[in-house]
CSV table of C-alpha atoms and ligand atoms in Angstrom, one decimal:
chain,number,residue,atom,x,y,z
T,1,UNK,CA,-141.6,-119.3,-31.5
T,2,UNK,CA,-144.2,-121.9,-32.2
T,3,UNK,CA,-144.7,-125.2,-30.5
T,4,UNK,CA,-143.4,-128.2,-31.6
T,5,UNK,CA,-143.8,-131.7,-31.3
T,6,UNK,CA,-142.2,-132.6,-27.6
T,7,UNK,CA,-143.1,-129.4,-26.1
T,8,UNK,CA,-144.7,-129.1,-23.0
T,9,UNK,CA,-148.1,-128.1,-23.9
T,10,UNK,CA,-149.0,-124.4,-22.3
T,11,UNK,CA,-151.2,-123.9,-19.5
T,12,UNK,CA,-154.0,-121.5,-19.3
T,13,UNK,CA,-157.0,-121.0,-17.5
T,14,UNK,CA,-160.6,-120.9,-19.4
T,15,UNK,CA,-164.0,-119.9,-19.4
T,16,UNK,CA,-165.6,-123.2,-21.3
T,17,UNK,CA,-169.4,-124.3,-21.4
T,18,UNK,CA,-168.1,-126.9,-18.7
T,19,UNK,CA,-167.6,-124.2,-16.3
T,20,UNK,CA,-164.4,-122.7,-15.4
T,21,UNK,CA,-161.2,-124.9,-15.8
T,22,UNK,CA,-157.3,-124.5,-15.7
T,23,UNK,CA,-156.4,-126.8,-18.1
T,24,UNK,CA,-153.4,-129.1,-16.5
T,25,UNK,CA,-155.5,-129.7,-13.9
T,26,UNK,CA,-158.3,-130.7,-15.5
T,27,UNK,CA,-156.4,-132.9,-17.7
T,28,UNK,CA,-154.9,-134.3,-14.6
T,29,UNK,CA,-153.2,-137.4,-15.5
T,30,UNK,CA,-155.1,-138.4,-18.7
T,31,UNK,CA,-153.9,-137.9,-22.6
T,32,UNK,CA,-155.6,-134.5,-24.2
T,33,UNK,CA,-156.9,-133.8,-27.4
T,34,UNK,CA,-157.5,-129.7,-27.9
T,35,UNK,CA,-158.9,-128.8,-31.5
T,36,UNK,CA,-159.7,-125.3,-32.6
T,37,UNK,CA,-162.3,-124.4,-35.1
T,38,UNK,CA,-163.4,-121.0,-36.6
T,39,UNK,CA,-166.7,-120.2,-35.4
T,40,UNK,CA,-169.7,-121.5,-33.7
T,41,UNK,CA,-173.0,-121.6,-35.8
T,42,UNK,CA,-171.0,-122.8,-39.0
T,43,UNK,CA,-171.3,-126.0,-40.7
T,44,UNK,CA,-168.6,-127.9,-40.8
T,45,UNK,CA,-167.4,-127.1,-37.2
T,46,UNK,CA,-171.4,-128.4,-36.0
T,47,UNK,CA,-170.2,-131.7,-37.8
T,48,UNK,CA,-167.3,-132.0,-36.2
T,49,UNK,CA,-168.2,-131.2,-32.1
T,50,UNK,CA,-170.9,-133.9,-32.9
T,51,UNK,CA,-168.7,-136.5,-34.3
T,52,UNK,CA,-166.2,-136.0,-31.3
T,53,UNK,CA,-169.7,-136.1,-28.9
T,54,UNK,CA,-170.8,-139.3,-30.6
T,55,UNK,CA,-167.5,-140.8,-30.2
T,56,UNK,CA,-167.3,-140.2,-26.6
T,57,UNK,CA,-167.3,-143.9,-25.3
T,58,UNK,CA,-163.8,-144.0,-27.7
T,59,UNK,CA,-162.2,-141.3,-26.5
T,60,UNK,CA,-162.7,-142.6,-22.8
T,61,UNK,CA,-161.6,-145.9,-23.4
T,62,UNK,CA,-158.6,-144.6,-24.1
T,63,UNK,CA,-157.8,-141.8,-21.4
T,64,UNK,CA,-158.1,-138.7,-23.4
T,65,UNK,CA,-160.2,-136.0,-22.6
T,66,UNK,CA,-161.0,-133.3,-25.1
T,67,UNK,CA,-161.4,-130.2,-25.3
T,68,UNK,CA,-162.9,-127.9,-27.8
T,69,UNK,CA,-161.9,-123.8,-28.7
T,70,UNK,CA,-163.2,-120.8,-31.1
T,71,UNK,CA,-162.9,-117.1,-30.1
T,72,UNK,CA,-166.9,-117.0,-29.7
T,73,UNK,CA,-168.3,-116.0,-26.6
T,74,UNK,CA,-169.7,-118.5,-23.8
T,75,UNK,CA,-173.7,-117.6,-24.4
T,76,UNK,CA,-172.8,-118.2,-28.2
T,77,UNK,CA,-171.5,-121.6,-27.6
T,78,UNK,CA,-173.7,-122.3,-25.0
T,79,UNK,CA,-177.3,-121.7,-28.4
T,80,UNK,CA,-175.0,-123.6,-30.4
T,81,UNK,CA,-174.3,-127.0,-28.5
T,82,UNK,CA,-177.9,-127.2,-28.4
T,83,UNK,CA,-178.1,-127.0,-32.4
T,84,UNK,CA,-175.0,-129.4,-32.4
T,85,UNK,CA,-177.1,-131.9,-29.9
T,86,UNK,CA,-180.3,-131.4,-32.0
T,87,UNK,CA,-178.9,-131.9,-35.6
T,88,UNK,CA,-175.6,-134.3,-35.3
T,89,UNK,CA,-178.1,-136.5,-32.3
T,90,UNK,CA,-175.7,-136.8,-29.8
T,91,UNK,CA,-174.9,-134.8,-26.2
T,92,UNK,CA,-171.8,-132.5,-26.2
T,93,UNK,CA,-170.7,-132.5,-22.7
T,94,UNK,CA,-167.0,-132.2,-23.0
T,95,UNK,CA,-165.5,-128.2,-22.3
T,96,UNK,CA,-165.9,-125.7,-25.5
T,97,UNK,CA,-163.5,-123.0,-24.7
T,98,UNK,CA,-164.9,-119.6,-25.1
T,99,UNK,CA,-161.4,-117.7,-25.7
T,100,UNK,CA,-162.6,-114.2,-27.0
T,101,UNK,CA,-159.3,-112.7,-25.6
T,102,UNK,CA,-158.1,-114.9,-27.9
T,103,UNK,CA,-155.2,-116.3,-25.1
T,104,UNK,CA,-155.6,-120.3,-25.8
T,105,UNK,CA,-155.5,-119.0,-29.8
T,106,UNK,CA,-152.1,-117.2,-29.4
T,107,UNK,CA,-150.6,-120.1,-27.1
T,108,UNK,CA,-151.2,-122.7,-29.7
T,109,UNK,CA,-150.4,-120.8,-32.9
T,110,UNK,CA,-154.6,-121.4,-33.9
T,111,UNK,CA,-155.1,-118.3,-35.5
T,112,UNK,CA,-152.9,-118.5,-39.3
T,113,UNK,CA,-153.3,-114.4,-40.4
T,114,UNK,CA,-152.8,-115.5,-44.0
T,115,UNK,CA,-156.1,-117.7,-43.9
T,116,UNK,CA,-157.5,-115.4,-41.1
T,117,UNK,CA,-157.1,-112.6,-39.1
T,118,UNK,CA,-159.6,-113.1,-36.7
T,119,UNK,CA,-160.5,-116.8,-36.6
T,120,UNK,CA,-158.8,-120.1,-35.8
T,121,UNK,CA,-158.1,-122.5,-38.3
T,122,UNK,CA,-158.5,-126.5,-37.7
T,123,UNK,CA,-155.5,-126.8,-35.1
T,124,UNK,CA,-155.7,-130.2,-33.1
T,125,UNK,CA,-153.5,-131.2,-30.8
T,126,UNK,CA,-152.7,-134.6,-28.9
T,127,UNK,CA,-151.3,-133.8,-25.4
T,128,UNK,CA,-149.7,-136.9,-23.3
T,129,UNK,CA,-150.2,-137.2,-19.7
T,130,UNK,CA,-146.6,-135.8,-19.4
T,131,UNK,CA,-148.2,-132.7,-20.8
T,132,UNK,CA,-146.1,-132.7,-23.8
T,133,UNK,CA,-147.7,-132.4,-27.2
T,134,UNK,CA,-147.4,-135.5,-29.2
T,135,UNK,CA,-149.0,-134.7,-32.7
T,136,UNK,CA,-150.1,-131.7,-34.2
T,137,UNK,CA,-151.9,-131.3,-36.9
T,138,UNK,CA,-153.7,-128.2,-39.2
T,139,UNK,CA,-156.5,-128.1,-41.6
T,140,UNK,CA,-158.0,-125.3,-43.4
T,141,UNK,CA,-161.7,-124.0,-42.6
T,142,UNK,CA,-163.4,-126.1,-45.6
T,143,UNK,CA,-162.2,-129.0,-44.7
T,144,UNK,CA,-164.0,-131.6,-41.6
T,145,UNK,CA,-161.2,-133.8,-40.0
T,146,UNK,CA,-161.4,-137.1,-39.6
T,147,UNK,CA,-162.0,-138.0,-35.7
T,148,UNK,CA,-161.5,-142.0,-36.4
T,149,UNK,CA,-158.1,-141.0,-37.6
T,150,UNK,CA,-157.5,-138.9,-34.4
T,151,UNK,CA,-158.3,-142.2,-31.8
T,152,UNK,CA,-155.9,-144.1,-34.6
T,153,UNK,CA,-153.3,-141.4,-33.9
T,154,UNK,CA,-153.7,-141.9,-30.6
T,155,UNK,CA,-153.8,-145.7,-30.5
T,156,UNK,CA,-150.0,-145.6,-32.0
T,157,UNK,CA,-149.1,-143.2,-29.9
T,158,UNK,CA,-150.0,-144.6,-27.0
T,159,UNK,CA,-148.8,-148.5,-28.3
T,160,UNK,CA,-145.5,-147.0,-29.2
T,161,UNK,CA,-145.2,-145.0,-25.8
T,162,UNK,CA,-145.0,-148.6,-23.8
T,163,UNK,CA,-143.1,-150.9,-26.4
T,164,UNK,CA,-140.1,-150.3,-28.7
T,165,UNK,CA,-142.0,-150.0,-31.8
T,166,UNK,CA,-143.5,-148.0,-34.6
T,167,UNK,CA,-146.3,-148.4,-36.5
T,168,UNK,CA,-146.6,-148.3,-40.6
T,169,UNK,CA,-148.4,-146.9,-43.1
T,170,UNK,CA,-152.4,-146.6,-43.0
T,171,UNK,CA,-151.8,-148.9,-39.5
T,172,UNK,CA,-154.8,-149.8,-37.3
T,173,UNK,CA,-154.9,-151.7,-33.9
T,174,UNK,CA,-154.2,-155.3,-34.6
T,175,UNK,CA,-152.5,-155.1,-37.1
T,176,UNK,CA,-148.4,-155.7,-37.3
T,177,UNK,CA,-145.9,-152.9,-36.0
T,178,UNK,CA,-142.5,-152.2,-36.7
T,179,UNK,CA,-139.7,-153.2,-34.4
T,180,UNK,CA,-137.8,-149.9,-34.3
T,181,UNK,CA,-134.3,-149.4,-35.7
T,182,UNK,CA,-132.5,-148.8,-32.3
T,183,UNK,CA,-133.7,-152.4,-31.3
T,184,UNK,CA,-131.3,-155.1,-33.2
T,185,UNK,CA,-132.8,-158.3,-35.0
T,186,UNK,CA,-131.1,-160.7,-31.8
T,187,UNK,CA,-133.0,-158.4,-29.1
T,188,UNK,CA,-135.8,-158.4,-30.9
T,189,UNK,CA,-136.5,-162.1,-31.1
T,190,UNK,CA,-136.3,-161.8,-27.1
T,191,UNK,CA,-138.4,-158.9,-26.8
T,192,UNK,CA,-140.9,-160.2,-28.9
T,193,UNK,CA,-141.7,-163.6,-27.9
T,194,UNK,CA,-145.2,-163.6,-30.7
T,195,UNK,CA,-142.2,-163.5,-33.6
T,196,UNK,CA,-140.4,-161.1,-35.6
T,197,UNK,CA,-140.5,-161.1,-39.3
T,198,UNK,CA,-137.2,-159.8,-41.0
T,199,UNK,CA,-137.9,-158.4,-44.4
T,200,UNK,CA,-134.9,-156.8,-44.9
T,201,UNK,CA,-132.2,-156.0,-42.0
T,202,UNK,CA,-134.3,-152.9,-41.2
T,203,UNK,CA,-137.6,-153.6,-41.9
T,204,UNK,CA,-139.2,-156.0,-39.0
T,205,UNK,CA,-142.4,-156.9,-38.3
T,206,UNK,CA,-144.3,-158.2,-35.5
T,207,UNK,CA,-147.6,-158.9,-34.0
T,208,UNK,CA,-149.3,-156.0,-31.6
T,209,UNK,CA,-147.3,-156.7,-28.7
T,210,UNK,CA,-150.3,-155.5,-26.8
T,211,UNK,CA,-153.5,-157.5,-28.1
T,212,UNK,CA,-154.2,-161.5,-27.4
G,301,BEZ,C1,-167.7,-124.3,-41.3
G,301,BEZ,O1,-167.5,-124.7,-40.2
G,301,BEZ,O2,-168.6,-124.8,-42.1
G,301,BEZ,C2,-166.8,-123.2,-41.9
G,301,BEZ,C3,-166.3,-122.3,-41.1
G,301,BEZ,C4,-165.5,-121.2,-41.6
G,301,BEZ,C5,-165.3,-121.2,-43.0
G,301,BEZ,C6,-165.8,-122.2,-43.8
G,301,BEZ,C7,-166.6,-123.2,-43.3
């Protein structure tokens, strides 16, 4: 059966270019982001472990460690980081899991025989701190994904985790959220003390509870 969104996330433990790690414990109580790509020395997966590097400071800001994972070996990623560090100008230093037995793969579904047999695709997966994936999402080999869209994700995910709200369409922190439909117009007004905007019984607005 494959995961699904709300599913606890499964454990395993790794060999990764951090060292040796079992993975709930080294997420510990932060939020997780764990992306697959196909192979080391390629180069759209070099673009991407160097965006995620150079967004670093983001990524911590917001509690969320991430993790990396191909079915190379560890000496393989270990030549490659440095390429990654030397053309993308930034310092990887977050774990690339070297799963050659292919285990992390299998857990998580990363390996789509119909595009590959033997590599992982784009996989990427947001894990809470309640270990439970949040957001999962899947892109093909020839395509880079955006990381800004990732924190964004996240953002909403972790806004709509602590308030009774939703966010819309192409949404980014500041902007307005949606009061969610469980929440009536009356409690809203309560709840919400920055205002609620009622453009039709179910559609309701109001500022990022959240930001000054
Ligand atoms: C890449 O990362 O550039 C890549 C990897 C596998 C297939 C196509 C592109």
């Amino acid at each position: 059966m494959s995961l699904r969104l709300g599913d606890t996330a499964p454990n395993f433990k790794a060999v990764t270019t951090e060292g040796e790690i079992d993975f709930h414990e080294y997420l510990g109580n932060s939020w997780g982001v764990l992306f697959s790509h196909p192979a080391d020395y390629t180069p759209v997966c070099t673009t991407e472990l160097g965006k995620t590097a150079l967004l670093k400071q983001e990524f911590e800001k917001r509690g969320v460690k991430v993790l990396a994972v191909s079915v190379d070996p560890l000496d393989k990623h270990l030549g490659w980081r440095n390429d990654i560090n030397e053309t993308q100008h930034c310092t990887v230093d977050f774990p690339i899991i070297a799963d050659e037995s292919k285990e992390v793969a299998n857990l998580y579904g990363m390996i789509h025989p119909n595009a590959s047999e033997t590599f992982t695709v784009r996989s990427l997966f947001i894990i809470g701190p309640d270990k439970k994936v949040k957001l999962m999402i899947t892109y093909p080999a020839s395509t880079g994904r955006n990381f800004y869209e990732v924190l964004r994700v996240i953002d909403s995910l972790q806004l709509t985790a602590n308030y009774s709200v939703a966010t819309p369409a192409d949404w980014k922190s500041g902007e307005d959220v949606i009061v969610v439909p469980a929440v009536s117009t009356e409690d809203a007004i309560k709840k919400f003390p920055k205002g609620v905007k009622v453009v039709k019984p179910y559609l309701r607005y109001t500022p990022q509870p959240n930001k000054d």
